[in-house]
Amino acid sequence: MKLSAALRALCTAALAAALAACHAPLTQHAAANDKPASSPARAALDSLPVHQAGTLSGYDRIDKFGTAWLDTTSAPGARNGCDTRDDVLFRDLSQVRFRDGSTCVVASGSLLKDPYTGRRIEFVRGRGSSGSLDIDHLVALGDAWVTGGRALSQADREALANDPLNLAAVSASANRQKGDQDASTWLPSATGWRCTYVARQIAVKKKYHLWVTPPERTAMARVMDACPSQPLPTENDPGVVLKKK
């Protein structure tokens, strides 16, 4: 029996629709597989809680985070007989010379490429001459306080303030410009270090159970998306771990 032209057209359309329905999930699955995987640093950012910033009420640098550069904390590399500032100077500077009779106190050295400005900076210890360099807290202590640091124990806050993961020798002027700002309002002018800078902030916030604010998370994600293979820094990485004297 011959099918009418209308019936043949209807069968053809139904068959085409069925084939399209079978093919669609495969196409969607392939497209999903083509999406690049998140870097370890971006994945860590995605795991951080997001909340609005708290207030600075009750914040005091010495009272809440300890006297500067304590060697008696639980931070990695502590209790080696040298203060944290000198430990970081020794790690980050080249051509280091110690003060006569000391294996701790850095008398001079060169920061070959400042992470914040990209410039070379010479360091000479002394009143009026050592102000070119600061040791910066990548997650500023004020920012840490308003994103969960208030709830940390005193011991954990002192560890955070002296953790090599959260510290870098940088241009003093750039550090003063940064202040307590987070990544939503301040990033290094040396764009080549921004991925490392933000990844280190993420690692610190994850380690010390701090949160990020919505604008901070957006800014961090924008930086991380520009470096899709960025690892999450650890305390044992070169450039983080302290050198042995």
Tab-separated table of C-alpha atoms in Angstrom:
chain	number	residue	atom	x	y	z
A	1	MET	CA	0.000	0.000	0.000
A	2	LYS	CA	1.379	3.388	-0.950
A	3	LEU	CA	1.779	6.076	1.699
A	4	SER	CA	0.271	9.436	0.934
A	5	ALA	CA	2.642	12.362	0.425
A	6	ALA	CA	1.422	13.978	3.656
A	7	LEU	CA	2.042	10.801	5.663
A	8	ARG	CA	5.512	10.386	4.188
A	9	ALA	CA	6.350	13.975	5.127
A	10	LEU	CA	5.097	13.416	8.665
A	11	CYS	CA	7.216	10.269	9.103
A	12	THR	CA	10.285	12.022	7.728
A	13	ALA	CA	9.884	14.935	10.150
A	14	ALA	CA	9.373	12.603	13.099
A	15	LEU	CA	12.505	10.628	12.204
A	16	ALA	CA	14.564	13.821	11.899
A	17	ALA	CA	13.342	15.041	15.277
A	18	ALA	CA	14.186	11.714	16.910
A	19	LEU	CA	17.709	11.750	15.471
A	20	ALA	CA	18.241	15.311	16.648
A	21	ALA	CA	17.087	14.426	20.161
A	22	CYS	CA	19.508	11.508	20.312
A	23	HIS	CA	22.410	13.646	19.085
A	24	ALA	CA	21.828	16.676	21.341
A	25	PRO	CA	23.112	15.156	24.641
A	26	LEU	CA	26.300	14.046	22.914
A	27	THR	CA	26.908	17.557	21.589
A	28	GLN	CA	26.240	19.125	24.990
A	29	HIS	CA	28.501	16.570	26.698
A	30	ALA	CA	31.322	17.296	24.268
A	31	ALA	CA	30.950	21.043	24.851
A	32	ALA	CA	31.140	20.512	28.618
A	33	ASN	CA	34.323	18.488	28.197
A	34	ASP	CA	35.861	21.306	26.153
A	35	LYS	CA	35.569	23.733	29.121
A	36	PRO	CA	39.028	24.233	30.664
A	37	ALA	CA	39.489	22.919	34.187
A	38	SER	CA	39.997	25.408	36.996
A	39	SER	CA	43.535	25.904	38.260
A	40	PRO	CA	44.289	24.745	41.817
A	41	ALA	CA	44.378	28.378	42.946
A	42	ARG	CA	41.027	29.170	41.297
A	43	ALA	CA	39.497	26.025	42.785
A	44	ALA	CA	40.716	27.106	46.223
A	45	LEU	CA	39.162	30.540	45.674
A	46	ASP	CA	35.865	28.876	44.812
A	47	SER	CA	36.008	27.016	48.131
A	48	LEU	CA	36.381	30.158	50.260
A	49	PRO	CA	33.293	31.465	52.059
A	50	VAL	CA	31.978	34.813	50.836
A	51	HIS	CA	30.671	37.386	53.321
A	52	GLN	CA	30.601	41.125	53.766
A	53	ALA	CA	33.555	42.614	55.664
A	54	GLY	CA	33.238	43.085	59.384
A	55	THR	CA	34.335	46.228	61.191
A	56	LEU	CA	37.782	47.259	62.422
A	57	SER	CA	36.450	47.781	65.921
A	58	GLY	CA	38.763	46.148	68.445
A	59	TYR	CA	41.639	45.873	65.972
A	60	ASP	CA	45.113	46.632	67.321
A	61	ARG	CA	48.267	45.516	65.541
A	62	ILE	CA	50.308	44.654	68.633
A	63	ASP	CA	47.529	43.570	70.952
A	64	LYS	CA	45.780	41.297	68.434
A	65	PHE	CA	48.643	40.135	66.173
A	66	GLY	CA	51.608	40.387	68.503
A	67	THR	CA	54.745	42.491	68.565
A	68	ALA	CA	56.156	42.817	65.060
A	69	TRP	CA	58.331	39.969	63.753
A	70	LEU	CA	58.084	37.621	66.717
A	71	ASP	CA	60.260	34.509	66.538
A	72	THR	CA	58.179	32.641	69.105
A	73	THR	CA	55.078	31.824	67.028
A	74	SER	CA	53.931	28.587	65.413
A	75	ALA	CA	54.554	29.972	61.907
A	76	PRO	CA	56.749	27.861	59.599
A	77	GLY	CA	60.440	28.629	60.166
A	78	ALA	CA	59.895	30.310	63.534
A	79	ARG	CA	62.009	29.736	66.626
A	80	ASN	CA	65.262	29.818	64.680
A	81	GLY	CA	66.790	32.613	66.757
A	82	CYS	CA	66.195	35.332	64.123
A	83	ASP	CA	63.267	37.712	63.854
A	84	THR	CA	60.822	37.249	60.982
A	85	ARG	CA	61.805	40.460	59.190
A	86	ASP	CA	65.421	39.338	58.869
A	87	ASP	CA	64.322	35.851	57.835
A	88	VAL	CA	62.278	37.301	54.948
A	89	LEU	CA	65.027	39.740	53.943
A	90	PHE	CA	67.460	36.819	53.764
A	91	ARG	CA	64.970	34.815	51.686
A	92	ASP	CA	64.059	37.566	49.215
A	93	LEU	CA	67.269	39.562	48.759
A	94	SER	CA	70.352	38.714	46.757
A	95	GLN	CA	73.965	39.506	47.691
A	96	VAL	CA	73.024	39.544	51.366
A	97	ARG	CA	75.575	40.720	53.906
A	98	PHE	CA	74.999	40.240	57.615
A	99	ARG	CA	75.895	42.666	60.331
A	100	ASP	CA	79.349	41.923	61.728
A	101	GLY	CA	79.179	39.165	64.299
A	102	SER	CA	75.609	38.173	63.405
A	103	THR	CA	74.092	35.388	61.348
A	104	CYS	CA	70.631	36.941	61.589
A	105	VAL	CA	70.678	40.685	61.100
A	106	VAL	CA	70.742	41.572	57.399
A	107	ALA	CA	72.956	44.604	56.871
A	108	SER	CA	72.500	44.966	53.114
A	109	GLY	CA	71.265	43.245	50.002
A	110	SER	CA	69.519	43.721	46.657
A	111	LEU	CA	65.914	43.073	45.761
A	112	LEU	CA	66.532	42.322	42.117
A	113	LYS	CA	62.917	42.708	41.021
A	114	ASP	CA	60.424	44.200	43.433
A	115	PRO	CA	57.201	42.162	43.187
A	116	TYR	CA	55.042	45.281	43.369
A	117	THR	CA	56.824	47.666	40.991
A	118	GLY	CA	59.272	45.509	39.036
A	119	ARG	CA	62.170	47.794	39.997
A	120	ARG	CA	65.504	46.843	41.528
A	121	ILE	CA	65.827	48.128	45.102
A	122	GLU	CA	69.011	48.302	47.164
A	123	PHE	CA	68.677	47.738	50.881
A	124	VAL	CA	71.130	49.140	53.435
A	125	ARG	CA	70.160	48.863	57.087
A	126	GLY	CA	70.351	52.079	59.051
A	127	ARG	CA	68.336	55.064	60.118
A	128	GLY	CA	67.208	56.864	56.981
A	129	SER	CA	68.600	54.217	54.623
A	130	SER	CA	66.513	51.091	55.194
A	131	GLY	CA	63.169	52.726	54.475
A	132	SER	CA	63.185	51.736	50.812
A	133	LEU	CA	61.971	48.234	51.659
A	134	ASP	CA	59.075	46.911	53.723
A	135	ILE	CA	58.077	43.401	54.637
A	136	ASP	CA	54.459	43.341	53.533
A	137	HIS	CA	51.624	41.150	54.738
A	138	LEU	CA	50.065	40.077	51.433
A	139	VAL	CA	46.773	39.652	53.258
A	140	ALA	CA	46.959	42.845	55.273
A	141	LEU	CA	46.373	42.362	58.980
A	142	GLY	CA	43.520	44.854	58.966
A	143	ASP	CA	41.890	42.946	56.128
A	144	ALA	CA	42.442	39.656	57.947
A	145	TRP	CA	40.749	41.105	61.039
A	146	VAL	CA	37.562	42.084	59.156
A	147	THR	CA	37.321	38.791	57.223
A	148	GLY	CA	37.407	36.335	60.088
A	149	GLY	CA	40.642	37.085	61.925
A	150	ARG	CA	38.749	38.490	64.880
A	151	ALA	CA	37.550	34.944	65.669
A	152	LEU	CA	41.012	33.342	65.482
A	153	SER	CA	42.982	32.482	68.589
A	154	GLN	CA	45.785	34.816	69.600
A	155	ALA	CA	48.308	32.116	68.658
A	156	ASP	CA	46.832	31.742	65.172
A	157	ARG	CA	46.780	35.508	64.599
A	158	GLU	CA	50.434	35.768	65.611
A	159	ALA	CA	51.268	32.874	63.280
A	160	LEU	CA	49.426	34.599	60.416
A	161	ALA	CA	51.380	37.806	61.037
A	162	ASN	CA	54.696	35.931	60.789
A	163	ASP	CA	53.906	33.241	58.211
A	164	PRO	CA	56.358	33.361	55.263
A	165	LEU	CA	53.448	32.453	52.964
A	166	ASN	CA	51.927	35.837	53.810
A	167	LEU	CA	55.133	37.891	53.670
A	168	ALA	CA	57.271	39.470	50.955
A	169	ALA	CA	59.996	42.104	50.777
A	170	VAL	CA	58.577	44.901	48.632
A	171	SER	CA	58.843	48.574	47.792
A	172	ALA	CA	58.011	50.590	50.901
A	173	SER	CA	56.185	53.251	48.913
A	174	ALA	CA	54.010	50.681	47.118
A	175	ASN	CA	53.260	48.969	50.418
A	176	ARG	CA	52.195	52.236	52.038
A	177	GLN	CA	49.949	52.881	49.047
A	178	LYS	CA	48.345	49.468	49.490
A	179	GLY	CA	47.687	49.812	53.227
A	180	ASP	CA	44.932	47.412	54.333
A	181	GLN	CA	43.285	47.162	50.900
A	182	ASP	CA	42.263	43.836	49.408
A	183	ALA	CA	42.455	42.725	45.764
A	184	SER	CA	39.247	44.555	44.838
A	185	THR	CA	40.870	47.945	45.325
A	186	TRP	CA	44.622	47.324	45.008
A	187	LEU	CA	46.873	45.112	42.884
A	188	PRO	CA	50.615	45.424	42.167
A	189	SER	CA	51.478	47.694	39.266
A	190	ALA	CA	53.902	44.958	38.150
A	191	THR	CA	51.278	42.908	36.318
A	192	GLY	CA	53.588	39.894	35.979
A	193	TRP	CA	53.322	39.182	39.723
A	194	ARG	CA	49.569	39.599	40.066
A	195	CYS	CA	48.794	35.900	39.611
A	196	THR	CA	51.288	34.939	42.325
A	197	TYR	CA	50.115	37.773	44.574
A	198	VAL	CA	46.459	36.789	44.425
A	199	ALA	CA	47.241	33.056	44.638
A	200	ARG	CA	49.255	33.682	47.806
A	201	GLN	CA	46.345	35.685	49.267
A	202	ILE	CA	43.969	32.826	48.460
A	203	ALA	CA	46.337	30.308	50.071
A	204	VAL	CA	46.615	32.428	53.228
A	205	LYS	CA	42.858	32.915	53.496
A	206	LYS	CA	42.280	29.205	53.046
A	207	LYS	CA	44.968	28.236	55.576
A	208	TYR	CA	43.651	30.570	58.280
A	209	HIS	CA	39.936	30.054	57.573
A	210	LEU	CA	39.286	33.629	56.467
A	211	TRP	CA	36.597	34.679	54.049
A	212	VAL	CA	36.527	36.966	51.008
A	213	THR	CA	34.094	39.776	50.343
A	214	PRO	CA	31.954	39.711	47.158
A	215	PRO	CA	34.003	42.442	45.399
A	216	GLU	CA	37.252	40.794	46.531
A	217	ARG	CA	36.176	37.427	45.154
A	218	THR	CA	35.220	39.001	41.821
A	219	ALA	CA	38.606	40.724	41.541
A	220	MET	CA	40.494	37.570	42.520
A	221	ALA	CA	38.539	35.469	40.007
A	222	ARG	CA	39.343	37.959	37.240
A	223	VAL	CA	43.066	37.655	37.986
A	224	MET	CA	42.939	33.851	38.305
A	225	ASP	CA	41.079	33.496	35.006
A	226	ALA	CA	44.075	35.144	33.318
A	227	CYS	CA	46.420	32.421	34.642
A	228	PRO	CA	44.551	29.121	34.219
A	229	SER	CA	47.470	26.935	35.347
A	230	GLN	CA	48.273	28.887	38.531
A	231	PRO	CA	49.118	26.497	41.387
A	232	LEU	CA	48.030	27.135	44.947
A	233	PRO	CA	51.187	28.173	46.834
A	234	THR	CA	52.290	26.147	49.841
A	235	GLU	CA	54.660	26.823	52.711
A	236	ASN	CA	57.310	24.578	51.097
A	237	ASP	CA	57.402	26.301	47.703
A	238	PRO	CA	60.559	28.065	46.505
A	239	GLY	CA	60.045	31.760	47.137
A	240	VAL	CA	57.939	30.980	50.204
A	241	VAL	CA	59.976	28.651	52.387
A	242	LEU	CA	62.678	30.381	54.432
A	243	LYS	CA	66.316	29.751	53.580
A	244	LYS	CA	68.514	28.006	56.072
A	245	LYS	CA	71.445	30.099	57.234
